[in-house]
Amino acid sequence: MAVAANTSERAEARYAGSSLGFKILQYSVLIFFALVCLVPIFWVVANSLKTTREIALNPLGPPTTFRWENYTEAWTVGRFGRYFANSIIVTIPIVIGSVSLSCLAGYGLARFKVRGSNLIFYIFLLGLMVPFQSIMIPLFYILRDLRLLGTYWAMILPSVAVALPFGIFFMRAFFLRLPDELADAAKIDGASDFAVFWRVMLPLSLPALAAQIVFQFMGAWKEFLIPLLYMQREELRPLVLGLMFFKGRFTQNIPLTMAGATIVMLPIVVVYIIFQRRFIQGMTAGALKG
Amino acid sequence: MASAQLAKGSTQLRRRSLRKAMPGYAFIAPAFLLYAIFFIYPFIISIYYSFVRWSGAGPKEFIGLANYQRLFSDRLLWQALSHNLVWVVVGTVAPIAIALLLGALMWRGARGMLVFRIIYFLPVVLAEVVVAIIWNWIYHPLFGALNELLAAIGLGSLTRGWLGDPDTALIAVLVTAIWSYFGFAFVIIMAGLQDVNVDLVEAAMIDGANGWQRFVHVVIPELRHVLTMITAFTLIGGFNVFVIIFIMTQGGPGTATQVIGTYTYRKAFQESDIGYGATLSLVMTTISLVASYLFIRLRERSE
């Protein structure tokens, strides 16, 4: 709070002299860009509640009557209920897997200066720079040979592997900032290495873990290419893929497509708005330290 | 004798250090194992595929560097890369310019800053399919907002099916992409602005620099770090772009929006030209690695 007051005072000093004219210009630009972001999203939600006829007559305004049936129809006929369940089925293990593994490895790399730990770290870093495209072709045949193609695992395992480099990078940087003395003290009291990690370090890393969870959730929920390549079977499709095929099949049924888009959008927007501070923090911290 | 003792001592030492190291490896191993199987191994196989001709079934035929030679005479590849170049340049400059403008306006303080920040970042969190549906609607030839808007301001002659016209398809998809990630540049620039040395700015103010001059001559140089970083992201992202184009135009109409990402997908998964597809994917990797390397060097120099 004190810090906030201080910066706002400084800010005050900085703005001294900003005229009314500047304020008007300032807010027109800021509001213009806010509308550019919001209005297109509004169109999707608005059109998801219209009939096809009403869309033709009134494509851009709010709906005159709210046709909620579009949602029940998308959910059942459009199979978005199934796709939603699939998204949850794959997202939970991806988040748990990627966050726990990168937390463990990040800790291992930060706390134990083992032989080759730098090399291992660089090998993980390589994953941040190598695009997914360069592994997507062999991965198809590897998953086929492991008989995982067309199962949920075909999305879960590669997604975790792809998420690890950033996760490890992020968690390692976090653990490096924690003082070693904390762990050493617990160690002297006779705790095992894992106990030190579990009882001392992990509780301290909850903020970083939370940022990771939110970040990986977003990534898994939005992931498109991995299920497109390895999990095309209709009954396994996650939401984004279901929506893509749906939009291709029902090009004429705009209201249902819009309802589907809203169903895909809603959970992620809710999570984002609730955790926006943590999310943006996680993202910028990761990026700036990168 | 002495050397034997020394050797014995050093193995003991090594054994002891290994025992000390064991917990470290235990923490790292699960992640490394999974990463090795599903990332490192396929990456190596990709390199192997780039030396063979293979249709996905039957035997692989070793053809040496033929796939690499083919790159140079592949006109479609060079066309795709030229689209990537447009994508990188416009897709870097535009979001940074918008983000700097918004940052400049907000940096002087604005009521409701938090709300603006939440709104600008909102498109970033949307899935590409949703973004594509939103913009397909805006570009819709019959009902689309863009055509309605043009008609309303008397530019009705410009209306068209924006994604169906080879002249406008690339820029139309690019605008969509910029809409979906300028918020990312904005958030990073805002974070960078928090670290700007206020004393420098105040000194410039005392020297009589106005708001604009202070921003251009004092603040932007202080942001060079952050700007390099955003550029690195958009550069690598611009060469790897795939999803938004694949969903909106599949690289079409014709090859008007073909980029190396969609071209690689096409070769590998639609034309079953696995060896050449793998070679193309390694071209993407090489570009990414070079860009990352340049970024790291630039960063070192700016520090």
Coordinates of C-alpha atoms in Angstrom, one line a residue:
Chain A
M1 CA 0.0 0.0 0.0
A2 CA 2.8 2.4 1.0
V3 CA 4.6 1.6 -2.2
A4 CA 1.4 2.2 -4.2
A5 CA 0.9 5.6 -2.5
N6 CA 4.5 6.5 -3.2
T7 CA 4.4 5.6 -6.9
S8 CA 1.1 7.4 -7.4
E9 CA 2.6 10.4 -5.8
R10 CA 5.5 10.2 -8.2
A11 CA 3.1 9.6 -11.0
E12 CA 1.2 12.7 -9.9
A13 CA 4.4 14.7 -10.3
R14 CA 4.9 13.2 -13.7
Y15 CA 1.4 14.1 -14.9
A16 CA 1.5 17.6 -13.6
G17 CA 0.8 19.8 -16.6
S18 CA -1.3 17.2 -18.4
S19 CA -4.1 19.3 -19.8
L20 CA -7.7 18.5 -20.3
G21 CA -7.1 18.2 -24.0
F22 CA -4.5 15.5 -23.4
K23 CA -6.9 13.7 -21.1
I24 CA -9.6 13.7 -23.8
L25 CA -7.2 12.4 -26.4
Q26 CA -5.8 9.9 -24.0
Y27 CA -9.1 8.4 -23.1
S28 CA -10.4 8.4 -26.7
V29 CA -7.4 6.3 -27.8
L30 CA -7.6 3.9 -24.7
I31 CA -11.3 3.4 -25.1
F32 CA -11.1 3.0 -28.9
F33 CA -8.6 0.1 -28.4
A34 CA -10.8 -1.4 -25.6
L35 CA -13.7 -1.4 -28.0
V36 CA -11.6 -3.0 -30.7
C37 CA -11.0 -5.8 -28.3
L38 CA -14.4 -6.2 -26.8
V39 CA -16.9 -5.5 -29.7
P40 CA -15.9 -8.6 -31.8
I41 CA -16.3 -10.8 -28.7
F42 CA -19.6 -9.2 -28.1
W43 CA -20.7 -10.1 -31.6
V44 CA -20.0 -13.7 -31.0
V45 CA -22.0 -13.8 -27.8
A46 CA -24.8 -11.7 -29.3
N47 CA -25.2 -13.9 -32.4
S48 CA -25.1 -17.1 -30.3
L49 CA -28.5 -16.0 -29.0
K50 CA -30.2 -15.2 -32.3
T51 CA -32.0 -17.3 -34.9
T52 CA -30.4 -17.7 -38.4
R53 CA -33.1 -15.4 -39.7
E54 CA -32.4 -12.7 -37.2
I55 CA -28.7 -12.8 -38.0
A56 CA -29.4 -12.1 -41.6
L57 CA -31.5 -9.1 -40.7
N58 CA -29.5 -7.8 -37.8
P59 CA -26.0 -9.2 -37.9
L60 CA -24.2 -6.7 -35.6
G61 CA -26.7 -5.6 -33.0
P62 CA -27.8 -7.2 -29.8
P63 CA -30.4 -10.0 -30.0
T64 CA -34.0 -8.9 -29.8
T65 CA -35.1 -12.2 -28.3
F66 CA -32.8 -14.6 -26.5
R67 CA -32.7 -18.0 -28.1
W68 CA -31.1 -20.0 -25.3
E69 CA -32.0 -23.2 -27.1
N70 CA -28.9 -22.6 -29.3
Y71 CA -26.8 -23.6 -26.3
T72 CA -28.7 -26.8 -25.5
E73 CA -28.6 -27.6 -29.2
A74 CA -24.9 -27.0 -29.5
W75 CA -24.3 -29.0 -26.3
T76 CA -26.3 -32.1 -27.4
V77 CA -26.7 -32.1 -31.2
G78 CA -23.3 -30.3 -31.8
R79 CA -21.7 -32.7 -29.2
F80 CA -20.1 -29.8 -27.3
G81 CA -20.9 -31.7 -24.1
R82 CA -18.7 -34.5 -25.2
Y83 CA -16.0 -32.2 -26.4
F84 CA -16.1 -30.3 -23.1
A85 CA -15.7 -33.5 -21.1
N86 CA -12.8 -34.5 -23.4
S87 CA -11.1 -31.1 -22.8
I88 CA -11.3 -31.6 -19.0
I89 CA -10.1 -35.3 -19.3
V90 CA -6.9 -34.2 -21.1
T91 CA -6.3 -30.8 -19.4
I92 CA -6.2 -32.1 -15.8
P93 CA -3.5 -34.7 -16.3
I94 CA -1.5 -32.3 -18.6
V95 CA -1.6 -29.6 -15.9
I96 CA -0.8 -32.0 -13.0
G97 CA 1.9 -33.7 -15.0
S98 CA 3.7 -30.7 -16.4
V99 CA 3.5 -28.6 -13.2
S100 CA 4.7 -31.4 -10.9
L101 CA 7.4 -32.7 -13.1
S102 CA 8.8 -29.2 -13.9
C103 CA 8.6 -28.3 -10.2
L104 CA 10.7 -31.4 -9.3
A105 CA 13.2 -30.9 -12.1
G106 CA 13.4 -27.1 -11.6
Y107 CA 14.2 -27.8 -7.9
G108 CA 16.7 -30.5 -8.7
L109 CA 18.5 -28.2 -11.2
A110 CA 18.5 -25.2 -8.8
R111 CA 19.5 -26.9 -5.6
F112 CA 21.8 -29.7 -6.5
K113 CA 24.9 -28.7 -8.5
V114 CA 25.2 -32.2 -10.0
R115 CA 27.6 -33.1 -12.7
G116 CA 26.1 -32.3 -16.1
S117 CA 23.3 -30.2 -14.6
N118 CA 24.2 -27.3 -16.9
L119 CA 24.1 -29.6 -19.9
I120 CA 20.7 -31.0 -18.8
F121 CA 19.4 -27.5 -18.4
Y122 CA 20.6 -26.4 -21.9
I123 CA 18.9 -29.5 -23.3
F124 CA 15.7 -28.5 -21.7
L125 CA 16.2 -24.9 -23.0
L126 CA 16.5 -26.2 -26.5
G127 CA 12.8 -27.1 -26.2
L128 CA 12.0 -23.5 -25.9
M129 CA 13.6 -22.7 -29.2
V130 CA 12.8 -25.7 -31.3
P131 CA 9.3 -25.4 -32.8
F132 CA 6.8 -28.2 -32.3
Q133 CA 6.8 -28.7 -36.1
S134 CA 10.2 -30.2 -36.0
I135 CA 9.1 -33.1 -33.9
M136 CA 5.5 -33.5 -35.1
I137 CA 6.2 -36.0 -37.9
P138 CA 8.2 -38.6 -36.1
L139 CA 6.0 -38.2 -33.0
F140 CA 3.1 -39.4 -35.1
Y141 CA 4.9 -42.7 -35.9
I142 CA 6.2 -43.0 -32.4
L143 CA 2.7 -42.7 -30.9
R144 CA 1.4 -45.1 -33.6
D145 CA 4.1 -47.7 -32.7
L146 CA 3.3 -47.3 -29.0
R147 CA -0.4 -47.9 -29.9
L148 CA -1.3 -44.5 -28.3
L149 CA -2.6 -42.8 -31.4
G150 CA -6.2 -42.1 -31.1
T151 CA -6.2 -42.3 -27.3
Y152 CA -6.2 -39.5 -24.7
W153 CA -2.5 -40.3 -24.1
A154 CA -1.6 -39.2 -27.6
M155 CA -2.4 -35.7 -26.5
I156 CA -1.4 -35.9 -22.8
L157 CA 2.2 -37.2 -23.1
P158 CA 3.4 -34.9 -25.9
S159 CA 1.7 -31.9 -24.3
V160 CA 3.5 -32.5 -21.0
A161 CA 6.8 -32.9 -22.8
V162 CA 6.3 -29.7 -24.8
A163 CA 5.3 -27.8 -21.6
L164 CA 8.3 -28.9 -19.6
P165 CA 11.0 -26.6 -20.9
F166 CA 9.2 -23.4 -20.0
G167 CA 8.0 -24.9 -16.7
I168 CA 11.4 -26.0 -15.7
F169 CA 13.0 -22.7 -16.7
F170 CA 10.4 -20.9 -14.7
M171 CA 10.6 -23.0 -11.5
R172 CA 14.3 -23.2 -11.6
A173 CA 14.6 -19.5 -11.7
F174 CA 12.2 -19.3 -8.8
F175 CA 14.0 -21.8 -6.6
L176 CA 17.3 -20.1 -7.3
R177 CA 16.0 -17.0 -5.6
L178 CA 15.1 -18.9 -2.4
P179 CA 18.0 -18.9 0.1
D180 CA 19.8 -22.2 0.5
E181 CA 20.0 -21.7 4.3
L182 CA 16.3 -22.7 4.6
A183 CA 16.9 -26.1 3.1
D184 CA 20.3 -26.5 4.9
A185 CA 18.7 -25.9 8.3
A186 CA 16.0 -28.5 7.7
K187 CA 18.7 -30.9 6.4
I188 CA 20.7 -30.5 9.6
D189 CA 17.6 -31.5 11.5
G190 CA 17.8 -34.8 9.7
A191 CA 15.1 -34.4 7.1
S192 CA 15.6 -36.3 3.8
D193 CA 16.1 -34.4 0.6
F194 CA 12.6 -35.1 -0.5
A195 CA 11.2 -34.1 2.9
V196 CA 13.0 -30.8 2.6
F197 CA 11.5 -30.3 -0.8
W198 CA 8.0 -31.4 0.3
R199 CA 7.7 -29.6 3.6
V200 CA 10.0 -26.6 3.3
M201 CA 10.5 -25.6 -0.3
L202 CA 7.2 -26.5 -1.8
P203 CA 5.0 -24.4 0.5
L204 CA 7.3 -21.5 -0.2
S205 CA 6.8 -21.9 -3.9
L206 CA 3.0 -21.8 -3.9
P207 CA 2.8 -18.4 -5.7
A208 CA 5.0 -19.7 -8.5
L209 CA 3.1 -23.0 -8.7
A210 CA -0.2 -21.1 -8.9
A211 CA 1.2 -19.0 -11.8
Q212 CA 2.4 -22.2 -13.5
I213 CA -1.0 -24.0 -13.0
V214 CA -2.9 -21.1 -14.6
F215 CA -0.4 -20.8 -17.4
Q216 CA -0.4 -24.5 -18.2
F217 CA -4.1 -24.7 -18.0
M218 CA -4.5 -22.0 -20.6
G219 CA -2.0 -23.7 -22.8
A220 CA -3.6 -27.2 -22.6
W221 CA -7.2 -25.8 -23.0
K222 CA -6.2 -24.0 -26.2
E223 CA -3.8 -26.6 -27.7
F224 CA -4.8 -27.2 -31.2
L225 CA -2.0 -28.9 -33.3
I226 CA -1.4 -31.9 -31.0
P227 CA -5.0 -33.1 -31.0
L228 CA -5.4 -32.3 -34.7
L229 CA -2.5 -34.6 -35.5
Y230 CA -2.9 -37.4 -32.9
M231 CA -6.4 -37.4 -31.6
Q232 CA -8.8 -36.7 -34.5
R233 CA -11.2 -39.5 -33.5
E234 CA -14.6 -37.7 -33.2
E235 CA -15.4 -39.1 -29.7
L236 CA -12.0 -37.9 -28.3
R237 CA -11.9 -34.4 -29.7
P238 CA -11.3 -31.6 -27.2
L239 CA -13.3 -28.4 -27.5
V240 CA -11.1 -26.4 -29.9
L241 CA -10.9 -29.3 -32.3
G242 CA -14.6 -30.1 -32.0
L243 CA -15.3 -26.4 -32.7
M244 CA -13.1 -26.4 -35.8
F245 CA -14.8 -29.4 -37.4
F246 CA -18.2 -28.1 -36.3
K247 CA -17.6 -24.8 -38.0
G248 CA -16.6 -26.7 -41.2
R249 CA -19.7 -28.9 -41.1
F250 CA -22.3 -26.3 -40.1
T251 CA -21.1 -23.3 -42.1
Q252 CA -24.7 -22.3 -42.7
N253 CA -25.7 -22.5 -39.0
I254 CA -24.0 -19.4 -37.7
P255 CA -25.9 -19.2 -34.4
L256 CA -24.8 -22.7 -33.4
T257 CA -21.2 -22.0 -34.4
M258 CA -21.3 -18.8 -32.3
A259 CA -22.8 -20.7 -29.3
G260 CA -20.0 -23.3 -29.7
A261 CA -17.4 -20.5 -29.7
T262 CA -18.9 -19.0 -26.6
I263 CA -18.8 -22.4 -24.9
V264 CA -15.1 -22.7 -25.7
M265 CA -14.4 -19.1 -24.7
L266 CA -16.3 -19.0 -21.4
P267 CA -14.2 -21.1 -19.1
I268 CA -10.9 -19.6 -20.2
V269 CA -12.2 -16.0 -19.9
V270 CA -13.6 -16.8 -16.4
V271 CA -10.2 -18.3 -15.3
Y272 CA -8.4 -15.4 -16.8
I273 CA -10.5 -12.7 -15.1
I274 CA -10.3 -14.4 -11.7
F275 CA -6.5 -15.0 -11.9
Q276 CA -5.6 -12.2 -14.3
R277 CA -3.0 -10.7 -12.0
R278 CA -1.3 -14.0 -11.4
F279 CA -1.6 -14.9 -15.0
I280 CA -0.1 -11.8 -16.4
Q281 CA 2.6 -11.9 -13.7
G282 CA 3.5 -15.4 -14.6
M283 CA 3.7 -14.6 -18.3
T284 CA 5.7 -11.4 -18.0
A285 CA 8.0 -12.8 -15.3
G286 CA 8.8 -15.7 -17.6
A287 CA 9.2 -13.6 -20.6
L288 CA 11.3 -10.9 -19.0
K289 CA 13.7 -13.3 -17.4
G290 CA 13.9 -15.2 -20.6
Chain B
M1 CA 52.0 -46.6 -5.9
A2 CA 51.2 -43.0 -5.3
S3 CA 49.3 -42.7 -8.4
A4 CA 47.3 -45.8 -7.7
Q5 CA 46.4 -44.3 -4.3
L6 CA 45.5 -41.1 -6.0
A7 CA 43.4 -43.0 -8.5
K8 CA 41.7 -44.9 -5.7
G9 CA 41.1 -41.6 -3.8
S10 CA 39.6 -40.0 -6.8
T11 CA 37.2 -42.9 -7.5
Q12 CA 36.2 -42.7 -3.9
L13 CA 35.7 -39.0 -4.3
R14 CA 33.7 -39.6 -7.4
R15 CA 31.6 -42.2 -5.7
R16 CA 31.0 -39.8 -2.8
S17 CA 30.1 -37.0 -5.1
L18 CA 27.8 -39.3 -7.0
R19 CA 26.0 -40.3 -3.8
K20 CA 25.7 -36.7 -3.0
A21 CA 24.4 -36.0 -6.5
M22 CA 21.9 -38.9 -6.5
P23 CA 19.0 -36.9 -5.1
G24 CA 19.6 -34.2 -7.7
Y25 CA 19.2 -36.8 -10.5
A26 CA 16.2 -38.3 -8.8
F27 CA 14.4 -35.0 -8.9
I28 CA 15.3 -34.4 -12.6
A29 CA 14.9 -37.9 -13.9
P30 CA 11.1 -38.2 -14.4
A31 CA 10.9 -34.9 -16.4
F32 CA 14.0 -35.8 -18.4
L33 CA 12.8 -39.2 -19.3
L34 CA 9.5 -38.0 -20.6
Y35 CA 11.1 -35.1 -22.4
A36 CA 13.7 -37.4 -23.9
I37 CA 11.1 -39.9 -25.3
F38 CA 8.6 -37.3 -26.6
F39 CA 10.9 -34.5 -27.6
I40 CA 14.6 -35.2 -28.0
Y41 CA 14.1 -38.6 -29.6
P42 CA 11.5 -37.4 -32.3
F43 CA 13.8 -34.5 -33.0
I44 CA 16.7 -36.8 -33.8
I45 CA 14.4 -38.9 -35.9
S46 CA 13.4 -35.8 -37.8
I47 CA 17.0 -35.3 -38.8
Y48 CA 17.1 -38.9 -39.9
Y49 CA 13.9 -38.5 -42.0
S50 CA 15.4 -35.5 -43.8
F51 CA 17.8 -37.9 -45.5
V52 CA 15.2 -40.4 -46.7
R53 CA 12.4 -40.6 -49.2
W54 CA 9.3 -42.2 -47.5
S55 CA 5.6 -42.1 -47.9
G56 CA 4.8 -43.2 -44.4
A57 CA 4.4 -46.8 -45.3
G58 CA 6.9 -49.3 -46.9
P59 CA 10.6 -49.0 -46.9
K60 CA 12.6 -45.8 -46.4
E61 CA 15.0 -45.0 -49.2
F62 CA 18.2 -43.2 -48.2
I63 CA 18.7 -40.3 -50.6
G64 CA 21.5 -38.3 -49.0
L65 CA 21.1 -34.6 -49.4
A66 CA 18.5 -34.7 -52.1
N67 CA 15.8 -33.3 -49.9
Y68 CA 18.1 -30.3 -49.0
Q69 CA 18.9 -29.7 -52.7
R70 CA 15.2 -29.7 -53.4
L71 CA 14.7 -26.7 -51.0
F72 CA 16.6 -24.4 -53.3
S73 CA 14.5 -25.0 -56.4
D74 CA 11.2 -25.2 -54.6
R75 CA 9.4 -22.1 -55.7
L76 CA 6.4 -22.7 -53.3
L77 CA 8.8 -22.8 -50.4
W78 CA 10.3 -19.4 -51.3
Q79 CA 6.9 -18.0 -51.8
A80 CA 5.8 -19.3 -48.4
L81 CA 9.0 -17.8 -46.8
S82 CA 8.2 -14.5 -48.4
H83 CA 4.8 -14.6 -46.7
N84 CA 6.6 -15.4 -43.4
L85 CA 8.8 -12.4 -43.9
V86 CA 5.7 -10.1 -44.4
W87 CA 4.2 -11.7 -41.3
V88 CA 7.3 -11.1 -39.2
V89 CA 7.8 -7.5 -40.2
V90 CA 4.2 -6.3 -40.0
G91 CA 3.5 -8.7 -37.1
T92 CA 6.4 -7.2 -35.1
V93 CA 6.1 -3.5 -35.9
A94 CA 2.3 -3.2 -35.6
P95 CA 1.8 -4.7 -32.1
I96 CA 4.9 -2.9 -30.7
A97 CA 3.7 0.4 -32.2
I98 CA 0.2 -0.1 -30.7
A99 CA 1.6 -1.2 -27.4
L100 CA 4.0 1.7 -27.2
L101 CA 1.2 4.1 -28.0
L102 CA -1.0 2.7 -25.3
G103 CA 1.9 2.4 -22.9
A104 CA 2.8 6.1 -23.5
L105 CA -0.8 7.1 -22.7
M106 CA -1.1 5.0 -19.6
W107 CA 2.4 5.6 -18.3
R108 CA 1.3 9.1 -17.5
G109 CA -1.4 7.6 -15.4
A110 CA -4.9 6.8 -16.2
R111 CA -7.9 6.0 -14.2
G112 CA -9.1 2.5 -14.7
M113 CA -5.7 1.3 -15.8
L114 CA -6.4 -2.2 -14.4
V115 CA -9.6 -2.5 -16.4
F116 CA -7.8 -1.4 -19.6
R117 CA -5.1 -3.9 -19.0
I118 CA -7.5 -6.8 -18.5
I119 CA -9.4 -5.8 -21.7
Y120 CA -6.3 -5.5 -23.9
F121 CA -5.0 -8.9 -22.8
L122 CA -8.3 -10.6 -23.2
P123 CA -7.8 -11.6 -26.9
V124 CA -4.5 -13.2 -25.9
V125 CA -6.2 -15.8 -23.9
L126 CA -8.8 -16.8 -26.5
A127 CA -8.2 -20.1 -28.4
E128 CA -7.2 -19.5 -32.1
V129 CA -10.3 -21.3 -33.3
V130 CA -12.5 -18.7 -31.4
V131 CA -10.3 -15.9 -32.8
A132 CA -10.8 -17.3 -36.3
I133 CA -14.6 -17.5 -35.9
I134 CA -14.7 -14.0 -34.6
W135 CA -12.7 -12.6 -37.6
N136 CA -14.4 -14.9 -40.2
W137 CA -17.5 -13.1 -39.1
I138 CA -16.0 -9.6 -39.4
Y139 CA -14.7 -10.5 -42.9
H140 CA -17.9 -12.2 -43.9
P141 CA -18.8 -11.2 -47.5
L142 CA -22.5 -10.7 -46.8
F143 CA -22.9 -9.8 -43.1
G144 CA -19.4 -8.9 -42.1
A145 CA -18.8 -5.8 -40.0
L146 CA -15.9 -4.7 -42.1
N147 CA -18.0 -4.5 -45.3
E148 CA -20.8 -2.8 -43.4
L149 CA -18.4 -0.3 -42.0
L150 CA -16.9 0.5 -45.4
A151 CA -20.4 0.9 -46.9
A152 CA -21.4 3.2 -44.1
I153 CA -18.5 5.6 -44.7
G154 CA -19.0 5.6 -48.4
L155 CA -16.3 3.2 -49.4
G156 CA -18.7 0.5 -50.6
S157 CA -16.6 -0.1 -53.6
L158 CA -13.9 -1.6 -51.5
T159 CA -16.2 -4.3 -50.0
R160 CA -15.2 -7.9 -50.8
G161 CA -14.8 -11.3 -49.3
W162 CA -11.6 -10.5 -47.5
L163 CA -10.3 -14.0 -46.9
G164 CA -11.4 -15.3 -50.4
D165 CA -9.5 -12.6 -52.3
P166 CA -5.8 -13.5 -52.9
D167 CA -4.8 -9.9 -52.7
T168 CA -6.1 -9.3 -49.2
A169 CA -6.2 -12.8 -47.6
L170 CA -2.7 -12.6 -46.1
I171 CA -3.1 -9.2 -44.6
A172 CA -6.6 -10.1 -43.3
V173 CA -5.2 -13.1 -41.4
L174 CA -2.3 -11.0 -40.2
V175 CA -4.6 -8.3 -38.8
T176 CA -6.4 -11.1 -37.0
A177 CA -3.2 -12.3 -35.5
I178 CA -2.1 -8.8 -34.5
W179 CA -5.5 -8.3 -32.8
S180 CA -5.0 -11.5 -30.9
Y181 CA -1.5 -10.8 -29.4
F182 CA -0.9 -7.0 -29.3
G183 CA -2.1 -7.3 -25.7
F184 CA 0.9 -9.5 -25.0
A185 CA 3.3 -6.8 -26.2
F186 CA 1.4 -4.2 -24.2
V187 CA 1.6 -6.1 -20.9
I188 CA 5.3 -6.7 -21.3
I189 CA 5.9 -3.0 -22.2
M190 CA 3.9 -1.9 -19.2
A191 CA 6.0 -4.2 -17.0
G192 CA 9.1 -2.7 -18.6
L193 CA 7.8 0.8 -17.9
Q194 CA 7.6 0.1 -14.2
D195 CA 11.3 -0.4 -14.1
V196 CA 12.1 2.9 -16.0
N197 CA 14.3 5.1 -13.8
V198 CA 12.1 7.9 -12.7
D199 CA 15.0 10.1 -11.9
L200 CA 16.2 10.2 -15.5
V201 CA 12.7 11.2 -16.5
E202 CA 12.6 13.9 -13.9
A203 CA 16.0 15.2 -15.0
A204 CA 14.8 15.5 -18.6
M205 CA 11.7 17.3 -17.3
I206 CA 13.8 19.8 -15.5
D207 CA 15.8 20.3 -18.7
G208 CA 12.6 21.3 -20.4
A209 CA 11.7 18.2 -22.4
N210 CA 8.0 17.8 -23.0
G211 CA 6.1 14.6 -22.5
W212 CA 6.6 13.3 -26.0
Q213 CA 10.3 14.1 -26.0
R214 CA 10.7 12.4 -22.6
F215 CA 9.0 9.3 -23.9
V216 CA 11.0 9.1 -27.1
H217 CA 14.4 10.0 -25.8
V218 CA 14.4 8.8 -22.2
V219 CA 11.8 6.1 -21.8
I220 CA 12.1 4.1 -25.1
P221 CA 15.9 3.7 -24.8
E222 CA 15.3 2.4 -21.3
L223 CA 12.9 -0.1 -22.8
R224 CA 15.4 -1.6 -25.3
H225 CA 15.6 -4.7 -23.3
V226 CA 11.9 -5.3 -23.3
L227 CA 11.6 -4.4 -27.0
T228 CA 14.3 -6.8 -28.0
M229 CA 12.5 -9.5 -26.1
I230 CA 9.1 -8.9 -27.8
T231 CA 10.9 -8.8 -31.1
A232 CA 12.4 -12.1 -30.4
F233 CA 9.0 -13.6 -29.6
T234 CA 7.3 -12.2 -32.7
L235 CA 10.2 -13.1 -34.9
I236 CA 10.2 -16.7 -33.8
G237 CA 6.4 -16.8 -33.7
G238 CA 6.2 -15.3 -37.1
F239 CA 8.3 -18.0 -38.7
N240 CA 6.5 -20.7 -36.9
V241 CA 3.0 -19.4 -37.4
F242 CA 0.6 -22.2 -38.2
V243 CA -2.7 -22.5 -36.3
I244 CA -4.4 -19.3 -37.1
I245 CA -3.7 -19.6 -40.9
F246 CA -4.6 -23.2 -41.0
I247 CA -7.9 -22.6 -39.4
M248 CA -8.8 -19.4 -41.4
T249 CA -7.6 -20.2 -44.9
Q250 CA -5.6 -23.5 -44.9
G251 CA -2.9 -21.5 -46.8
G252 CA -5.3 -20.5 -49.5
P253 CA -6.9 -19.2 -51.6
G254 CA -4.4 -21.0 -53.9
T255 CA -1.2 -20.4 -52.1
A256 CA -2.0 -16.8 -51.1
T257 CA -1.5 -17.4 -47.4
Q258 CA 0.8 -20.4 -47.5
V259 CA 3.6 -20.0 -44.9
I260 CA 6.3 -22.5 -44.1
G261 CA 4.3 -23.9 -41.2
T262 CA 1.2 -24.8 -43.3
Y263 CA 3.5 -25.9 -46.2
T264 CA 5.3 -28.4 -43.9
Y265 CA 2.0 -29.7 -42.7
R266 CA 0.8 -30.1 -46.2
K267 CA 3.8 -32.0 -47.4
A268 CA 4.0 -34.3 -44.4
F269 CA 0.4 -35.0 -43.6
Q270 CA -1.6 -34.3 -46.8
E271 CA 0.9 -35.4 -49.5
S272 CA 2.7 -38.0 -47.4
D273 CA 6.1 -36.7 -48.5
I274 CA 7.6 -37.5 -45.1
G275 CA 11.2 -36.9 -45.9
Y276 CA 10.7 -33.5 -47.4
G277 CA 8.3 -32.5 -44.7
A278 CA 10.9 -33.3 -42.1
T279 CA 13.5 -31.3 -44.1
L280 CA 11.1 -28.3 -44.1
S281 CA 10.5 -28.6 -40.4
L282 CA 14.3 -28.5 -39.9
V283 CA 14.4 -25.3 -41.9
M284 CA 11.9 -23.8 -39.4
T285 CA 14.0 -25.1 -36.6
T286 CA 17.2 -23.5 -38.0
I287 CA 15.5 -20.2 -38.4
S288 CA 14.2 -20.3 -34.8
L289 CA 17.6 -21.3 -33.5
V290 CA 19.4 -18.5 -35.4
A291 CA 16.8 -16.0 -34.2
S292 CA 17.2 -17.2 -30.6
Y293 CA 20.9 -17.0 -30.9
L294 CA 20.8 -13.4 -32.2
F295 CA 18.4 -12.5 -29.4
I296 CA 20.7 -13.9 -26.8
R297 CA 23.7 -12.0 -28.3
L298 CA 21.8 -8.8 -28.5
R299 CA 20.7 -9.2 -24.9
E300 CA 24.2 -9.7 -23.7
R301 CA 25.3 -6.6 -25.5
S302 CA 22.5 -4.5 -24.1
E303 CA 23.4 -5.6 -20.5

